[in-house]
Amino acid sequence: MGQRVRDADGFGGSEVVRESLDEHFGETGERRHHRWLPFLGLMTAACLLVAGSLTWLFWDDLMYPLGDPRACAGSDAALPRDIVAGGVSLPSDASEVRYYTHEGQAVVSFVSSQVPEYLLRANLIPDVAPPVLDRNHGDAYGLGADDRDLPEGLCGEGLRGPAWSFWGPGSGSVLVERSPSADYELRTRPRVQVFFPWATANG
């Protein structure tokens, strides 16, 4: 409320004028405030829409290391979409694929029903039917029945024992789950871990 000043004849003319002006400007301010509310609401909705679109667009980059859901935390290099591990590409039905890369080395884990064919392509088992494991092409790996082995840095499920170990091409190696009831047979759908210099993943 403005300062009340009475005129000379004491009727309070100036006071009435000031009160009228205060009421007028007060109402105008409230009207302006209400006019801005819809605009502010639209601006807020637009900002939320843009933020949501950017989050969706970069979801993989935000949620996964290197923007690749197969990569484990701490990986310092992304492997290509079609991974070549142990000198050959992964089986076409490979699932649960996870990898970890560090200082030029990589380890890839996957599950497949086509592991015998994969091992044959990598020249890790003899070309006989049914496929068998023998000590001329690897050896038993020191992992007890139903124990788990998960290398440092690798995520996902660990390799179950018992397992078989192969020395792969170059400086790589391969571990594969074998049958708990037959020493020289694979599980029906075994898990495989392949260790190799990651540059070989590009062929």
Tab-separated table of C-alpha atoms in Angstrom:
chain	number	residue	atom	x	y	z
A	1	MET	CA	0.000	0.000	0.000
A	2	GLY	CA	1.420	3.415	-0.945
A	3	GLN	CA	2.051	6.151	1.629
A	4	ARG	CA	-1.152	7.912	2.562
A	5	VAL	CA	-0.933	11.724	2.052
A	6	ARG	CA	-3.960	13.882	2.746
A	7	ASP	CA	-4.702	17.039	0.739
A	8	ALA	CA	-5.091	20.455	2.214
A	9	ASP	CA	-8.825	20.259	2.770
A	10	GLY	CA	-8.434	16.962	4.665
A	11	PHE	CA	-10.602	14.837	2.418
A	12	GLY	CA	-7.804	12.443	1.573
A	13	GLY	CA	-7.867	12.948	-2.214
A	14	SER	CA	-4.252	11.900	-2.671
A	15	GLU	CA	-4.792	8.849	-0.459
A	16	VAL	CA	-7.704	7.685	-2.598
A	17	VAL	CA	-5.677	8.109	-5.799
A	18	ARG	CA	-2.707	6.142	-4.424
A	19	GLU	CA	-4.934	3.302	-3.214
A	20	SER	CA	-6.602	3.146	-6.610
A	21	LEU	CA	-3.223	2.992	-8.399
A	22	ASP	CA	-1.971	0.273	-6.044
A	23	GLU	CA	-5.023	-1.852	-6.692
A	24	HIS	CA	-4.727	-1.310	-10.453
A	25	PHE	CA	-1.062	-2.297	-10.697
A	26	GLY	CA	-1.550	-5.213	-8.321
A	27	GLU	CA	-4.271	-6.683	-10.519
A	28	THR	CA	-2.162	-6.090	-13.651
A	29	GLY	CA	0.813	-7.975	-12.111
A	30	GLU	CA	-1.389	-10.923	-11.236
A	31	ARG	CA	-2.813	-11.009	-14.780
A	32	ARG	CA	0.680	-10.956	-16.270
A	33	HIS	CA	1.727	-13.765	-13.974
A	34	HIS	CA	-1.224	-15.898	-15.079
A	35	ARG	CA	-0.509	-15.159	-18.764
A	36	TRP	CA	3.034	-16.560	-18.373
A	37	LEU	CA	1.962	-19.813	-16.728
A	38	PRO	CA	0.872	-21.639	-19.933
A	39	PHE	CA	4.073	-20.529	-21.698
A	40	LEU	CA	6.245	-21.805	-18.843
A	41	GLY	CA	4.358	-25.100	-18.913
A	42	LEU	CA	5.011	-25.507	-22.642
A	43	MET	CA	8.704	-24.691	-22.174
A	44	THR	CA	9.003	-27.287	-19.410
A	45	ALA	CA	7.284	-29.939	-21.533
A	46	ALA	CA	9.561	-29.143	-24.485
A	47	CYS	CA	12.686	-29.460	-22.309
A	48	LEU	CA	11.497	-32.811	-20.941
A	49	LEU	CA	10.778	-34.047	-24.472
A	50	VAL	CA	14.258	-33.056	-25.693
A	51	ALA	CA	15.917	-34.646	-22.645
A	52	GLY	CA	13.948	-37.867	-23.151
A	53	SER	CA	14.852	-38.013	-26.851
A	54	LEU	CA	18.559	-37.521	-26.125
A	55	THR	CA	18.461	-40.194	-23.417
A	56	TRP	CA	16.842	-42.669	-25.826
A	57	LEU	CA	19.305	-41.783	-28.600
A	58	PHE	CA	22.377	-42.278	-26.413
A	59	TRP	CA	20.951	-45.010	-24.152
A	60	ASP	CA	23.619	-47.578	-25.038
A	61	ASP	CA	26.414	-45.065	-24.477
A	62	LEU	CA	24.941	-44.092	-21.114
A	63	MET	CA	24.168	-47.593	-19.859
A	64	TYR	CA	26.923	-49.759	-21.353
A	65	PRO	CA	30.711	-49.486	-21.542
A	66	LEU	CA	31.789	-48.363	-25.024
A	67	GLY	CA	28.099	-48.298	-26.022
A	68	ASP	CA	28.122	-52.104	-26.410
A	69	PRO	CA	25.881	-54.260	-24.167
A	70	ARG	CA	28.351	-57.165	-24.636
A	71	ALA	CA	31.277	-55.181	-23.171
A	72	CYS	CA	32.159	-55.537	-19.500
A	73	ALA	CA	32.958	-52.574	-17.280
A	74	GLY	CA	36.572	-51.469	-17.582
A	75	SER	CA	36.999	-52.571	-21.200
A	76	ASP	CA	39.278	-50.153	-23.045
A	77	ALA	CA	38.473	-51.164	-26.641
A	78	ALA	CA	35.279	-52.204	-28.408
A	79	LEU	CA	35.211	-55.439	-30.372
A	80	PRO	CA	33.427	-55.478	-33.737
A	81	ARG	CA	29.878	-56.695	-34.173
A	82	ASP	CA	31.104	-59.967	-35.701
A	83	ILE	CA	33.739	-61.126	-33.242
A	84	VAL	CA	36.569	-63.341	-34.461
A	85	ALA	CA	37.955	-65.227	-31.449
A	86	GLY	CA	40.464	-68.051	-31.568
A	87	GLY	CA	41.036	-67.316	-35.237
A	88	VAL	CA	37.413	-67.984	-36.290
A	89	SER	CA	34.079	-66.236	-35.964
A	90	LEU	CA	31.721	-67.118	-33.121
A	91	PRO	CA	28.995	-69.713	-33.792
A	92	SER	CA	25.878	-68.318	-35.429
A	93	ASP	CA	23.748	-69.263	-32.398
A	94	ALA	CA	26.163	-67.820	-29.811
A	95	SER	CA	24.306	-66.246	-26.896
A	96	GLU	CA	25.202	-64.606	-23.581
A	97	VAL	CA	28.183	-63.050	-25.369
A	98	ARG	CA	30.353	-60.966	-23.036
A	99	TYR	CA	33.847	-59.615	-23.476
A	100	TYR	CA	36.548	-57.723	-21.647
A	101	THR	CA	39.436	-55.939	-23.335
A	102	HIS	CA	42.501	-54.527	-21.629
A	103	GLU	CA	45.834	-53.355	-23.017
A	104	GLY	CA	45.539	-55.262	-26.274
A	105	GLN	CA	44.213	-58.513	-24.789
A	106	ALA	CA	40.640	-59.787	-24.884
A	107	VAL	CA	38.578	-62.541	-23.336
A	108	VAL	CA	35.218	-63.488	-24.837
A	109	SER	CA	32.596	-65.707	-23.221
A	110	PHE	CA	29.615	-67.260	-24.994
A	111	VAL	CA	27.220	-70.213	-24.924
A	112	SER	CA	26.383	-72.263	-28.013
A	113	SER	CA	25.093	-75.621	-29.192
A	114	GLN	CA	27.565	-75.369	-32.097
A	115	VAL	CA	30.729	-75.482	-29.986
A	116	PRO	CA	32.040	-78.716	-31.577
A	117	GLU	CA	31.835	-77.091	-35.021
A	118	TYR	CA	33.510	-73.956	-33.647
A	119	LEU	CA	36.372	-76.002	-32.137
A	120	LEU	CA	36.753	-77.919	-35.390
A	121	ARG	CA	36.983	-74.703	-37.424
A	122	ALA	CA	39.645	-73.479	-34.998
A	123	ASN	CA	41.575	-76.779	-35.455
A	124	LEU	CA	41.292	-77.557	-31.748
A	125	ILE	CA	39.688	-81.004	-32.016
A	126	PRO	CA	40.120	-83.856	-34.503
A	127	ASP	CA	37.698	-84.109	-37.403
A	128	VAL	CA	35.847	-87.191	-36.195
A	129	ALA	CA	32.236	-87.971	-35.395
A	130	PRO	CA	31.052	-87.724	-32.756
A	131	PRO	CA	33.399	-84.940	-31.644
A	132	VAL	CA	35.703	-85.932	-28.811
A	133	LEU	CA	38.281	-84.324	-26.566
A	134	ASP	CA	41.687	-85.959	-26.375
A	135	ARG	CA	45.022	-85.116	-24.811
A	136	ASN	CA	46.597	-84.567	-28.206
A	137	HIS	CA	44.277	-81.583	-28.574
A	138	GLY	CA	44.188	-80.046	-25.113
A	139	ASP	CA	43.989	-81.171	-21.530
A	140	ALA	CA	41.740	-81.207	-18.485
A	141	TYR	CA	41.496	-77.827	-16.771
A	142	GLY	CA	41.816	-77.680	-12.998
A	143	LEU	CA	38.235	-76.806	-12.144
A	144	GLY	CA	36.084	-78.995	-9.925
A	145	ALA	CA	32.632	-80.201	-10.878
A	146	ASP	CA	30.159	-77.310	-10.785
A	147	ASP	CA	32.838	-74.869	-9.603
A	148	ARG	CA	32.831	-71.553	-11.446
A	149	ASP	CA	35.691	-69.715	-13.096
A	150	LEU	CA	35.283	-66.065	-14.103
A	151	PRO	CA	38.479	-64.268	-15.176
A	152	GLU	CA	39.193	-60.830	-13.744
A	153	GLY	CA	37.309	-58.157	-15.641
A	154	LEU	CA	34.926	-60.524	-17.412
A	155	CYS	CA	31.241	-60.210	-16.513
A	156	GLY	CA	28.292	-62.582	-16.834
A	157	GLU	CA	28.221	-66.220	-15.823
A	158	GLY	CA	31.433	-68.049	-15.007
A	159	LEU	CA	32.640	-71.228	-16.695
A	160	ARG	CA	31.369	-74.370	-14.893
A	161	GLY	CA	33.651	-77.242	-14.086
A	162	PRO	CA	34.767	-79.674	-15.200
A	163	ALA	CA	36.406	-77.946	-18.153
A	164	TRP	CA	38.865	-78.569	-20.976
A	165	SER	CA	41.709	-76.284	-22.018
A	166	PHE	CA	43.135	-75.716	-25.509
A	167	TRP	CA	46.009	-73.617	-26.737
A	168	GLY	CA	44.547	-71.674	-29.597
A	169	PRO	CA	46.184	-70.004	-32.593
A	170	GLY	CA	48.986	-67.567	-31.777
A	171	SER	CA	49.144	-66.715	-28.077
A	172	GLY	CA	45.476	-67.409	-27.404
A	173	SER	CA	43.751	-70.148	-25.425
A	174	VAL	CA	40.282	-71.645	-25.136
A	175	LEU	CA	38.393	-73.061	-22.160
A	176	VAL	CA	35.224	-75.079	-22.688
A	177	GLU	CA	32.817	-76.826	-20.334
A	178	ARG	CA	32.882	-80.605	-20.613
A	179	SER	CA	30.394	-83.200	-19.484
A	180	PRO	CA	30.470	-83.975	-15.756
A	181	SER	CA	29.703	-87.614	-16.511
A	182	ALA	CA	32.077	-88.277	-19.449
A	183	ASP	CA	35.664	-87.025	-19.371
A	184	TYR	CA	36.053	-86.585	-23.128
A	185	GLU	CA	32.655	-85.204	-24.073
A	186	LEU	CA	31.250	-81.678	-24.052
A	187	ARG	CA	28.150	-80.463	-22.275
A	188	THR	CA	25.085	-80.259	-24.502
A	189	ARG	CA	25.291	-76.472	-24.702
A	190	PRO	CA	28.644	-75.546	-23.169
A	191	ARG	CA	30.040	-72.174	-22.248
A	192	VAL	CA	33.308	-71.168	-23.877
A	193	GLN	CA	35.924	-68.610	-22.846
A	194	VAL	CA	38.423	-67.511	-25.491
A	195	PHE	CA	41.572	-65.527	-24.642
A	196	PHE	CA	43.418	-63.789	-27.481
A	197	PRO	CA	45.174	-60.574	-28.575
A	198	TRP	CA	42.141	-58.391	-29.367
A	199	ALA	CA	43.552	-57.195	-32.707
A	200	THR	CA	42.769	-60.683	-34.051
A	201	ALA	CA	39.069	-59.929	-33.494
A	202	ASN	CA	39.277	-57.744	-36.601
A	203	GLY	CA	40.445	-60.689	-38.657
